[in-house]
Coordinates of C-alpha atoms and ligand atoms in Angstrom, one line a residue:
M21 CA -69.4 -27.0 -37.3
I22 CA -65.3 -27.0 -35.8
V23 CA -62.4 -25.4 -35.7
M24 CA -59.5 -26.8 -35.4
K25 CA -55.8 -24.6 -34.1
F26 CA -52.8 -26.7 -34.6
G27 CA -49.5 -24.5 -34.3
G28 CA -45.6 -25.2 -34.3
S29 CA -44.8 -27.5 -33.5
S30 CA -47.8 -29.3 -34.5
V31 CA -47.0 -29.4 -37.3
Q32 CA -42.9 -28.9 -36.6
D33 CA -42.1 -32.7 -38.8
A34 CA -43.3 -36.0 -40.6
T35 CA -44.6 -37.0 -37.7
A36 CA -46.4 -34.4 -35.8
I37 CA -48.3 -33.2 -38.9
R38 CA -49.3 -37.5 -39.1
R39 CA -50.6 -36.7 -35.8
V40 CA -51.9 -33.7 -36.9
A41 CA -54.1 -35.5 -39.4
S42 CA -55.1 -38.9 -36.9
I43 CA -57.1 -36.5 -34.6
V44 CA -58.7 -34.3 -37.2
A45 CA -59.9 -37.8 -38.6
S46 CA -61.5 -39.0 -35.4
R47 CA -63.3 -35.7 -35.6
L48 CA -64.7 -36.2 -39.1
A49 CA -68.3 -36.5 -37.7
E50 CA -68.0 -33.2 -36.6
R51 CA -67.3 -31.3 -39.7
P52 CA -63.7 -29.7 -39.2
L53 CA -62.1 -27.2 -40.3
V54 CA -58.3 -26.9 -39.6
V55 CA -55.7 -23.3 -39.3
V56 CA -52.1 -24.2 -38.5
S57 CA -49.7 -22.4 -37.8
A58 CA -45.5 -21.7 -40.0
M59 CA -43.9 -25.1 -39.3
G60 CA -41.8 -25.3 -35.9
G61 CA -39.8 -22.5 -35.4
V62 CA -40.1 -21.5 -39.6
T63 CA -42.0 -17.7 -39.2
D64 CA -38.3 -16.6 -36.7
K65 CA -36.1 -17.9 -39.5
L66 CA -38.7 -15.1 -41.9
V67 CA -37.9 -12.6 -39.7
Q68 CA -34.1 -13.6 -40.5
V69 CA -34.5 -13.3 -43.9
A70 CA -36.6 -10.3 -44.0
E71 CA -33.3 -8.7 -41.6
A72 CA -30.1 -10.0 -44.3
A73 CA -31.8 -9.0 -46.7
S74 CA -32.9 -5.6 -45.8
R75 CA -28.6 -5.1 -45.3
S76 CA -28.3 -6.6 -48.5
E77 CA -27.6 -9.4 -47.4
L78 CA -28.7 -11.6 -50.1
S79 CA -26.7 -15.1 -50.4
S80 CA -27.4 -15.2 -46.5
A81 CA -31.1 -14.7 -46.8
L82 CA -31.6 -17.2 -50.1
S83 CA -29.3 -19.9 -48.0
I84 CA -31.7 -19.4 -45.1
M85 CA -34.7 -19.7 -47.7
D86 CA -33.1 -22.6 -48.9
F87 CA -32.9 -24.1 -45.8
I88 CA -36.9 -23.6 -45.6
R89 CA -37.4 -25.3 -48.8
A90 CA -36.0 -28.7 -47.5
K91 CA -37.5 -28.8 -44.3
H92 CA -40.9 -28.6 -46.0
L93 CA -40.1 -31.0 -48.8
K94 CA -38.2 -33.6 -46.9
A95 CA -41.8 -33.3 -44.7
A96 CA -43.2 -33.7 -47.7
S97 CA -40.9 -36.5 -49.3
D98 CA -41.5 -38.3 -45.3
M99 CA -45.2 -39.0 -46.1
L100 CA -46.2 -38.3 -49.9
D101 CA -46.0 -40.6 -52.8
R102 CA -43.1 -39.4 -55.4
S103 CA -45.8 -38.1 -58.1
Q104 CA -47.9 -37.1 -54.3
S105 CA -44.1 -35.1 -53.4
A106 CA -44.2 -33.5 -57.3
V107 CA -47.0 -32.1 -57.2
F108 CA -45.7 -30.2 -53.4
E109 CA -43.1 -29.8 -55.4
Q110 CA -44.4 -27.1 -58.1
D111 CA -46.3 -25.7 -55.3
L112 CA -43.6 -25.6 -53.1
D113 CA -41.6 -23.3 -55.6
T114 CA -43.6 -21.8 -55.9
V115 CA -43.5 -20.1 -52.8
I116 CA -40.0 -20.1 -52.6
A117 CA -40.2 -17.7 -56.4
E118 CA -42.9 -15.6 -55.1
A119 CA -40.5 -15.3 -51.0
T120 CA -36.7 -15.1 -53.8
S121 CA -38.9 -11.8 -55.6
L122 CA -38.8 -10.1 -52.2
I123 CA -35.7 -10.7 -51.4
T124 CA -34.3 -9.6 -54.3
Q125 CA -36.4 -6.2 -53.9
L126 CA -35.8 -5.3 -50.4
A127 CA -31.3 -6.6 -50.9
A128 CA -32.1 -4.0 -53.7
S129 CA -33.4 -1.2 -51.0
R130 CA -31.9 -2.0 -48.2
A131 CA -34.9 -1.9 -46.1
A132 CA -38.1 -3.2 -45.5
T133 CA -41.4 -1.2 -45.4
P134 CA -43.8 -2.8 -43.0
A135 CA -45.8 -4.3 -45.6
Q136 CA -43.3 -5.7 -47.3
H137 CA -41.5 -7.3 -43.5
S138 CA -45.3 -9.0 -43.2
Q139 CA -45.5 -10.4 -46.2
M140 CA -41.9 -11.5 -45.9
L141 CA -43.7 -13.7 -42.7
T142 CA -46.7 -14.8 -43.7
Y143 CA -43.8 -17.8 -46.4
G144 CA -44.0 -19.7 -42.7
E145 CA -48.5 -20.3 -42.9
V146 CA -48.6 -20.5 -47.1
L147 CA -46.2 -23.5 -47.2
S148 CA -47.5 -25.4 -44.2
S149 CA -51.4 -25.5 -44.9
L150 CA -50.8 -26.3 -48.3
L151 CA -48.4 -29.1 -46.9
V152 CA -50.9 -30.0 -44.4
T153 CA -52.9 -30.5 -47.1
A154 CA -50.9 -32.5 -49.7
A155 CA -50.0 -35.0 -46.4
F156 CA -53.9 -35.1 -45.4
S157 CA -54.8 -35.7 -48.9
A158 CA -52.1 -38.8 -49.1
L159 CA -53.1 -40.3 -45.7
N160 CA -56.8 -40.3 -46.6
V161 CA -58.1 -37.2 -44.7
P162 CA -60.4 -35.3 -48.0
S163 CA -59.3 -32.1 -47.7
A164 CA -59.5 -29.3 -49.4
H165 CA -56.4 -26.1 -49.8
A166 CA -58.1 -22.6 -49.0
D167 CA -55.7 -19.4 -49.0
A168 CA -56.6 -17.7 -46.0
R169 CA -55.2 -14.3 -47.6
A170 CA -57.6 -14.3 -49.8
L171 CA -60.4 -15.0 -47.6
I172 CA -59.2 -12.6 -43.9
V173 CA -59.7 -9.3 -44.1
T174 CA -58.3 -6.4 -42.4
D175 CA -56.7 -3.0 -42.0
C176 CA -53.6 -2.4 -43.2
R177 CA -51.4 -1.6 -39.4
H178 CA -48.3 -4.2 -39.6
P179 CA -47.2 -5.8 -38.1
A180 CA -51.0 -6.3 -36.0
A181 CA -53.5 -6.1 -38.2
S182 CA -57.2 -5.5 -36.7
P183 CA -59.8 -8.4 -38.9
L184 CA -62.7 -7.0 -40.2
A185 CA -65.6 -9.1 -39.4
P186 CA -68.1 -8.4 -42.1
E187 CA -66.2 -8.5 -44.8
T188 CA -64.1 -11.8 -43.2
R189 CA -67.3 -13.5 -43.0
N190 CA -68.7 -12.7 -46.5
K191 CA -66.4 -14.2 -47.6
L192 CA -65.3 -17.6 -45.2
L193 CA -68.9 -17.8 -46.3
S194 CA -68.6 -17.4 -49.9
V195 CA -66.1 -20.9 -49.7
V196 CA -66.2 -22.7 -46.7
P197 CA -70.1 -24.5 -46.4
P198 CA -69.6 -25.7 -50.4
L199 CA -66.3 -27.5 -48.8
L200 CA -67.9 -28.8 -45.3
E201 CA -70.9 -29.4 -47.5
Q202 CA -68.7 -32.5 -49.9
K203 CA -67.2 -33.6 -47.1
L204 CA -63.6 -31.9 -47.3
V205 CA -62.3 -30.6 -44.7
P206 CA -60.7 -27.1 -45.4
V207 CA -57.3 -25.8 -44.8
L208 CA -55.1 -22.8 -43.9
G209 CA -53.3 -21.0 -42.7
G210 CA -53.4 -18.8 -39.9
F211 CA -52.1 -15.5 -38.4
I212 CA -52.2 -14.5 -42.5
A213 CA -54.3 -11.8 -44.1
S214 CA -55.1 -8.5 -46.5
S215 CA -56.3 -5.7 -46.3
E216 CA -60.0 -4.7 -49.0
S217 CA -57.1 -3.4 -50.8
G218 CA -55.3 -6.3 -51.1
E219 CA -52.4 -5.8 -49.4
I220 CA -51.1 -8.5 -47.8
T221 CA -51.3 -8.4 -44.3
T222 CA -50.4 -10.8 -40.6
L223 CA -52.6 -10.8 -37.6
G224 CA -49.4 -10.5 -35.5
R225 CA -46.7 -13.3 -34.0
G226 CA -49.2 -15.8 -32.2
G227 CA -52.0 -15.2 -34.1
S228 CA -52.8 -17.6 -36.7
D229 CA -55.0 -18.8 -32.3
Y230 CA -56.7 -15.2 -33.5
S231 CA -57.2 -16.5 -37.2
A232 CA -59.0 -19.6 -35.5
A233 CA -61.2 -17.9 -33.4
I234 CA -62.2 -14.8 -36.2
I235 CA -63.0 -18.1 -37.8
G236 CA -64.8 -20.0 -35.7
A237 CA -67.3 -16.8 -34.4
A238 CA -67.6 -16.2 -39.1
L239 CA -68.8 -19.7 -39.6
G240 CA -70.4 -19.9 -36.2
A241 CA -68.3 -22.6 -35.2
E242 CA -69.1 -25.5 -31.8
R243 CA -66.4 -24.9 -30.1
I244 CA -62.8 -23.4 -31.3
E245 CA -60.0 -26.4 -30.3
I246 CA -56.3 -24.7 -29.7
W247 CA -54.4 -27.4 -30.1
T248 CA -50.4 -26.7 -28.4
D249 CA -48.5 -28.9 -26.9
V250 CA -48.9 -28.7 -23.2
S251 CA -51.9 -30.0 -22.2
G252 CA -54.9 -27.2 -21.9
I253 CA -53.6 -24.2 -20.3
L254 CA -51.7 -24.6 -16.3
T255 CA -51.3 -22.9 -13.9
T256 CA -48.1 -20.7 -14.8
D257 CA -45.3 -21.8 -17.5
P258 CA -44.6 -25.1 -17.4
R259 CA -40.8 -24.1 -18.5
I260 CA -40.8 -22.0 -15.2
C261 CA -42.4 -24.2 -12.3
P262 CA -42.6 -28.2 -14.3
Q263 CA -44.8 -28.4 -11.7
A264 CA -47.5 -26.4 -13.0
R265 CA -50.7 -27.8 -13.1
R266 CA -53.4 -28.5 -16.5
I267 CA -56.6 -26.3 -14.6
E268 CA -60.2 -27.5 -16.4
E269 CA -61.9 -24.7 -16.8
I270 CA -61.0 -21.4 -16.9
S271 CA -63.6 -18.4 -17.7
F272 CA -62.8 -16.1 -21.3
H273 CA -62.5 -13.3 -18.2
E274 CA -59.3 -15.0 -16.3
A275 CA -57.5 -17.0 -20.2
T276 CA -57.4 -13.5 -22.0
E277 CA -56.2 -11.8 -17.9
L278 CA -53.5 -14.4 -18.7
A279 CA -53.2 -13.7 -22.0
C280 CA -52.5 -9.9 -22.3
F281 CA -50.2 -10.7 -19.1
G282 CA -47.9 -12.9 -21.3
A283 CA -49.4 -16.8 -20.9
K284 CA -48.3 -17.6 -24.7
V285 CA -50.3 -20.5 -25.1
L286 CA -53.4 -18.4 -25.8
H287 CA -53.1 -15.9 -28.6
P288 CA -54.5 -12.0 -26.1
A289 CA -56.6 -11.1 -28.3
T290 CA -58.0 -14.7 -29.3
L291 CA -61.5 -14.8 -27.0
L292 CA -62.5 -11.6 -28.3
P293 CA -64.3 -13.1 -31.4
A294 CA -65.1 -16.1 -29.4
V295 CA -66.2 -14.0 -26.0
E296 CA -68.9 -11.9 -28.4
H297 CA -69.9 -15.4 -29.8
D298 CA -70.6 -17.4 -26.4
I299 CA -68.0 -20.5 -28.7
P300 CA -66.6 -22.3 -26.2
V301 CA -62.0 -22.8 -26.4
A302 CA -60.4 -25.9 -26.2
V303 CA -56.8 -26.2 -25.3
L304 CA -55.3 -29.8 -25.7
N305 CA -52.3 -31.2 -26.3
S306 CA -51.3 -32.6 -30.4
H307 CA -48.3 -35.0 -29.2
R308 CA -51.2 -36.3 -26.4
P309 CA -54.0 -36.3 -27.8
T310 CA -56.4 -38.0 -25.1
E311 CA -55.8 -36.1 -22.4
A312 CA -58.7 -34.0 -21.5
G313 CA -56.7 -30.1 -21.5
T314 CA -59.0 -26.6 -20.6
I315 CA -62.2 -25.7 -21.6
I316 CA -62.5 -22.4 -21.3
R317 CA -66.6 -20.8 -21.6
A318 CA -68.0 -17.5 -19.9
Y319 CA -68.3 -18.7 -16.5
A320 CA -66.7 -21.5 -15.0
A321 CA -66.6 -24.0 -12.5
H322 CA -64.6 -22.8 -9.2
G323 CA -60.7 -24.8 -9.3
P324 CA -59.6 -26.1 -6.8
S325 CA -57.7 -22.2 -5.7
A326 CA -59.2 -19.2 -5.1
F327 CA -57.0 -18.2 -7.4
R328 CA -56.7 -19.7 -10.7
A329 CA -53.5 -19.3 -12.3
I330 CA -50.2 -16.8 -12.7
A331 CA -48.7 -15.0 -16.1
V332 CA -45.5 -14.0 -16.4
K333 CA -45.0 -11.2 -18.7
R334 CA -40.9 -9.8 -18.9
N335 CA -39.2 -7.1 -20.8
I336 CA -41.0 -4.1 -19.4
S337 CA -40.0 -0.9 -18.0
V338 CA -41.6 1.2 -16.0
F339 CA -42.0 5.0 -15.5
N340 CA -41.8 6.9 -12.0
V341 CA -43.5 10.6 -13.1
R342 CA -44.4 13.5 -10.5
A343 CA -46.7 16.5 -12.0
P344 CA -45.5 19.6 -10.5
R345 CA -47.8 21.2 -7.6
H346 CA -49.4 24.5 -10.3
V347 CA -50.6 21.5 -12.6
G348 CA -54.2 20.2 -12.1
S349 CA -54.0 16.3 -11.3
L350 CA -56.5 15.9 -14.6
R351 CA -54.2 18.2 -16.7
F352 CA -51.0 15.8 -16.0
L353 CA -52.9 12.3 -16.4
D354 CA -54.7 13.3 -20.4
D355 CA -50.9 15.1 -21.2
L356 CA -49.5 12.2 -20.5
F357 CA -51.6 9.7 -22.0
S358 CA -51.6 11.8 -25.0
L359 CA -47.9 10.8 -24.8
L360 CA -48.6 8.0 -24.8
R361 CA -50.9 7.5 -27.4
W362 CA -48.3 9.7 -30.1
H363 CA -45.8 7.0 -29.6
H364 CA -48.2 3.9 -29.7
L365 CA -47.3 3.0 -26.7
Q366 CA -50.7 0.8 -24.3
S367 CA -49.9 0.9 -20.7
E368 CA -49.9 -2.5 -19.3
I369 CA -50.2 -2.1 -15.6
V370 CA -50.8 2.6 -13.6
A371 CA -50.9 3.6 -11.3
I372 CA -52.0 7.0 -10.1
S373 CA -51.4 8.0 -6.1
G374 CA -51.8 12.0 -5.5
A375 CA -49.6 13.9 -7.9
T376 CA -48.0 10.7 -9.6
A377 CA -48.5 8.2 -11.8
S378 CA -45.7 4.5 -13.3
V379 CA -46.8 3.4 -16.0
A380 CA -45.9 -0.1 -17.1
L381 CA -44.8 0.0 -21.1
E382 CA -43.1 -3.4 -22.9
G383 CA -40.3 -2.6 -23.8
N384 CA -37.2 -2.4 -22.6
R385 CA -33.8 0.3 -22.5
E386 CA -34.2 2.1 -26.2
L387 CA -37.1 3.3 -24.1
V388 CA -36.0 5.7 -22.4
T389 CA -35.6 7.9 -25.4
L390 CA -38.6 9.4 -23.6
T391 CA -38.0 10.9 -20.8
S392 CA -36.6 13.8 -21.7
E393 CA -40.2 14.6 -23.6
L394 CA -41.6 12.6 -19.9
E395 CA -39.8 15.6 -18.3
A396 CA -41.6 18.8 -19.9
L397 CA -44.7 16.9 -17.4
G398 CA -42.7 16.3 -14.5
E399 CA -40.3 15.0 -12.8
V400 CA -38.9 11.8 -14.1
E401 CA -37.7 7.7 -13.3
F402 CA -37.3 5.6 -16.1
Q403 CA -36.7 1.8 -14.6
P404 CA -36.5 -0.3 -16.8
D405 CA -34.9 -4.4 -16.5
M406 CA -38.9 -5.3 -15.0
A407 CA -40.7 -8.4 -15.2
I408 CA -44.8 -8.4 -14.5
I409 CA -45.9 -10.7 -12.7
C410 CA -50.2 -11.4 -13.0
L411 CA -52.0 -12.9 -10.7
V412 CA -55.7 -14.1 -12.0
G413 CA -59.1 -16.1 -10.7
E414 CA -61.8 -15.4 -10.4
D415 CA -63.2 -15.8 -7.2
I416 CA -60.2 -13.2 -5.7
R417 CA -62.8 -10.7 -6.3
G418 CA -63.7 -10.0 -3.2
R419 CA -62.0 -11.7 -1.1
I420 CA -59.3 -10.1 1.8
G421 CA -55.9 -10.7 2.4
I422 CA -55.2 -11.5 -0.7
A423 CA -52.7 -8.3 -1.3
S424 CA -50.7 -9.3 2.6
E425 CA -51.2 -13.0 1.5
V426 CA -48.7 -13.0 -2.2
F427 CA -46.3 -9.4 -0.5
G428 CA -46.1 -11.6 2.6
V429 CA -44.2 -14.6 -0.5
L430 CA -42.2 -12.5 -2.0
A431 CA -41.5 -10.7 1.2
G432 CA -39.7 -14.0 2.7
A433 CA -37.6 -14.1 -0.7
G434 CA -36.5 -11.3 -0.5
I435 CA -38.1 -9.4 -3.8
N436 CA -38.5 -6.6 -4.1
I437 CA -42.4 -4.6 -5.5
R438 CA -42.2 -2.0 -7.3
M439 CA -45.3 -1.4 -8.4
I440 CA -48.7 -2.7 -7.3
A441 CA -52.0 -3.5 -9.2
Q442 CA -55.6 -4.5 -9.1
G443 CA -57.7 -4.7 -11.7
S444 CA -61.1 -3.6 -11.1
S445 CA -62.7 -6.6 -12.5
E446 CA -60.9 -7.7 -9.3
I447 CA -60.4 -10.3 -11.3
S448 CA -56.0 -9.8 -11.5
V449 CA -53.0 -8.4 -9.2
S450 CA -50.6 -7.9 -11.3
F451 CA -46.9 -6.5 -9.6
V452 CA -43.8 -5.5 -11.4
V453 CA -40.4 -6.5 -10.3
E454 CA -37.6 -6.8 -11.3
E455 CA -36.9 -9.4 -14.5
K456 CA -33.9 -10.9 -12.0
D457 CA -36.5 -11.8 -9.7
A458 CA -39.6 -13.3 -11.8
V459 CA -38.8 -16.1 -11.7
R460 CA -38.0 -16.6 -8.8
A461 CA -41.3 -15.0 -7.9
V462 CA -42.7 -16.9 -9.8
Q463 CA -42.0 -20.0 -8.3
Q464 CA -42.6 -18.7 -4.8
L465 CA -46.3 -17.8 -5.5
H466 CA -46.9 -21.5 -7.1
R467 CA -45.9 -23.0 -4.5
H468 CA -47.0 -21.1 -2.0
L469 CA -50.8 -21.2 -3.8
F470 CA -51.2 -24.0 -6.1
E471 CA -47.7 -26.9 -4.8
Q472 CA -49.4 -26.6 -0.8
P473 CA -53.5 -26.3 -1.3
A474 CA -54.3 -26.2 2.2
I475 CA -52.5 -23.6 2.6
A476 CA -55.8 -20.7 3.3
T477 CA -55.6 -20.8 -1.1
S478 CA -59.2 -22.9 -1.0
H479 CA -62.1 -22.1 -2.2
S480 CA -63.6 -23.3 0.5
S481 CA -61.4 -20.7 2.5
T482 CA -63.1 -17.9 0.2
S483 CA -66.2 -18.6 0.9
A484 CA -65.0 -18.5 4.4
Q485 CA -63.5 -15.7 3.8
R486 CA -66.8 -13.5 2.5
E487 CA -69.2 -14.8 4.6
T488 CA -66.9 -13.5 7.7
A489 CA -66.4 -10.2 5.5
Q490 CA -69.6 -9.8 5.1
A491 CA -70.6 -10.6 8.9
Ligands
ADP8 P1 -47.8 -22.9 -30.1 O1 -46.8 -22.4 -31.4 O2 -49.2 -24.5 -30.4 O3 -49.4 -22.3 -30.6 P2 -46.6 -21.4 -28.1 O4 -45.5 -21.3 -27.8 O5 -47.2 -20.1 -28.9 O6 -47.5 -23.0 -28.6 O7 -48.5 -21.9 -27.1 C1 -47.6 -23.1 -25.8 C2 -46.7 -23.0 -25.0 O8 -46.7 -21.3 -23.7 C3 -46.3 -24.0 -24.4 O9 -44.9 -24.6 -23.9 C4 -45.8 -23.0 -22.5 O10 -43.9 -22.9 -22.4 C5 -46.4 -21.6 -23.2 N1 -47.3 -21.2 -21.7 C6 -46.7 -20.3 -21.4 N2 -47.4 -19.9 -20.4 C7 -48.5 -20.8 -20.1 C8 -49.5 -21.2 -19.1 N3 -50.1 -21.1 -18.3 N4 -50.4 -22.0 -19.6 C9 -49.3 -23.7 -20.4 N5 -48.3 -22.7 -21.7 C10 -48.5 -21.9 -21.1
LIG9 N1 -45.9 -18.8 -37.3 C1 -46.6 -17.2 -36.1 C2 -45.8 -17.4 -35.4 O1 -44.3 -17.6 -34.9 C3 -47.9 -17.1 -35.9 C4 -48.3 -18.3 -34.9 O2 -47.5 -19.8 -35.1 O3 -48.6 -18.3 -34.5 O4 -45.8 -16.2 -34.6
MG10 MG1 -49.2 -20.2 -29.8

């Protein structure tokens, strides 16, 4: 069997859902299971609903819910005949009634608990999966809806719960194989799950990719396909560099590194279950289904450049903390990381030199409140409004002159580097620049590394340099 996941823009309206149906129809022989995101923009709207309801702005919350209802109904009436549409409308209204009751509770208590906030966000995938199932049946793709909230089991952490693999596997195995046996395409909402005690949870924003990988691993899928709005993983975000090119093959390690450092095309946790079960993942364009896309596998063929891609992560702050002379470095670092752990802050990159540690964290000016606590450990400098740029490529491992090449490009563009880190696996180089310089830095690096392949970046030059280094 294979798992096919369609993101928000791939199910944004009737035209998009029709395209999905024809893509799935072309794969029936491979026994697909389909995972769908909420219709494009719906999860953001649900965030607004939760916020408005918690401010007791009941009419504004309800009018956003009306918009969501109308969006689904319009798509349904564009694809279904009258009686099919009426059946869908009943399902729709059951879900809308549940959401409305939650809105009323939030408005009355003037707050949303993390669990209630998660629950509000799940309605997008609940509705889209019902809509897509109805559309598949109307478009002659035999299908059956399966409620992911009853099948994906997680812990109780909000807003991003972690899956419990054995429990999830047992539930999926009891429901999915019989549907596949009947030649039905199971359709599930991504992103949504629940805990063992039945509390509704989500896998974190962008988590439908993760759902696809969890399901693929649990059911031993032959392949996981992530269908999105670009033709695979590109050499960088095409919104920053329209010249970004498709990467044919990329390794699990490279793709994970890219996702962790901001390449939105994949949720950072997606590849974990796929790696553990060695399941290849393909990233494909639902708007252009015949294009080849990108294949992610354990070992990828060499690309035309030693670098595979550039990612950028905004909304970053850096703390530089200098230990007093009398404190040993081990104790200093131990205290520093205990403090971060206490605040549930995960360092994006860390650079330690002598008595100074620099830590880049996701978050901006609100992190300034950490300064006073860090001052108990030493002298502190706080730098908000930063971005991390990450260059990834297995072929940069052991290559001489990487740093000078990259930093030469940035120096030429007058861009100041605030912090540098090379991952211990040596497949990535990350550095921090001011957020205002991030787009220009990526564009300059992309031009140098991917748009002029003749300049010292080809794989052959890498091998040549390695040989020289070894000689
Ligand atoms: P979906 O709704 O299908 O999950 P996302 O919006 O989450 O889609 O991810 C796709 C988007 O990721 C693309 O439209 C693109 O702007 C962005 N993106 C960022 N970095 C990359 C990259 N290296 N390659 C491809 N897309 C990228
Ligand atoms: N709908 C969710 C979000 O917008 C999950 C996803 O699309 O992957 O974050
Ligand atoms: Mg996504």
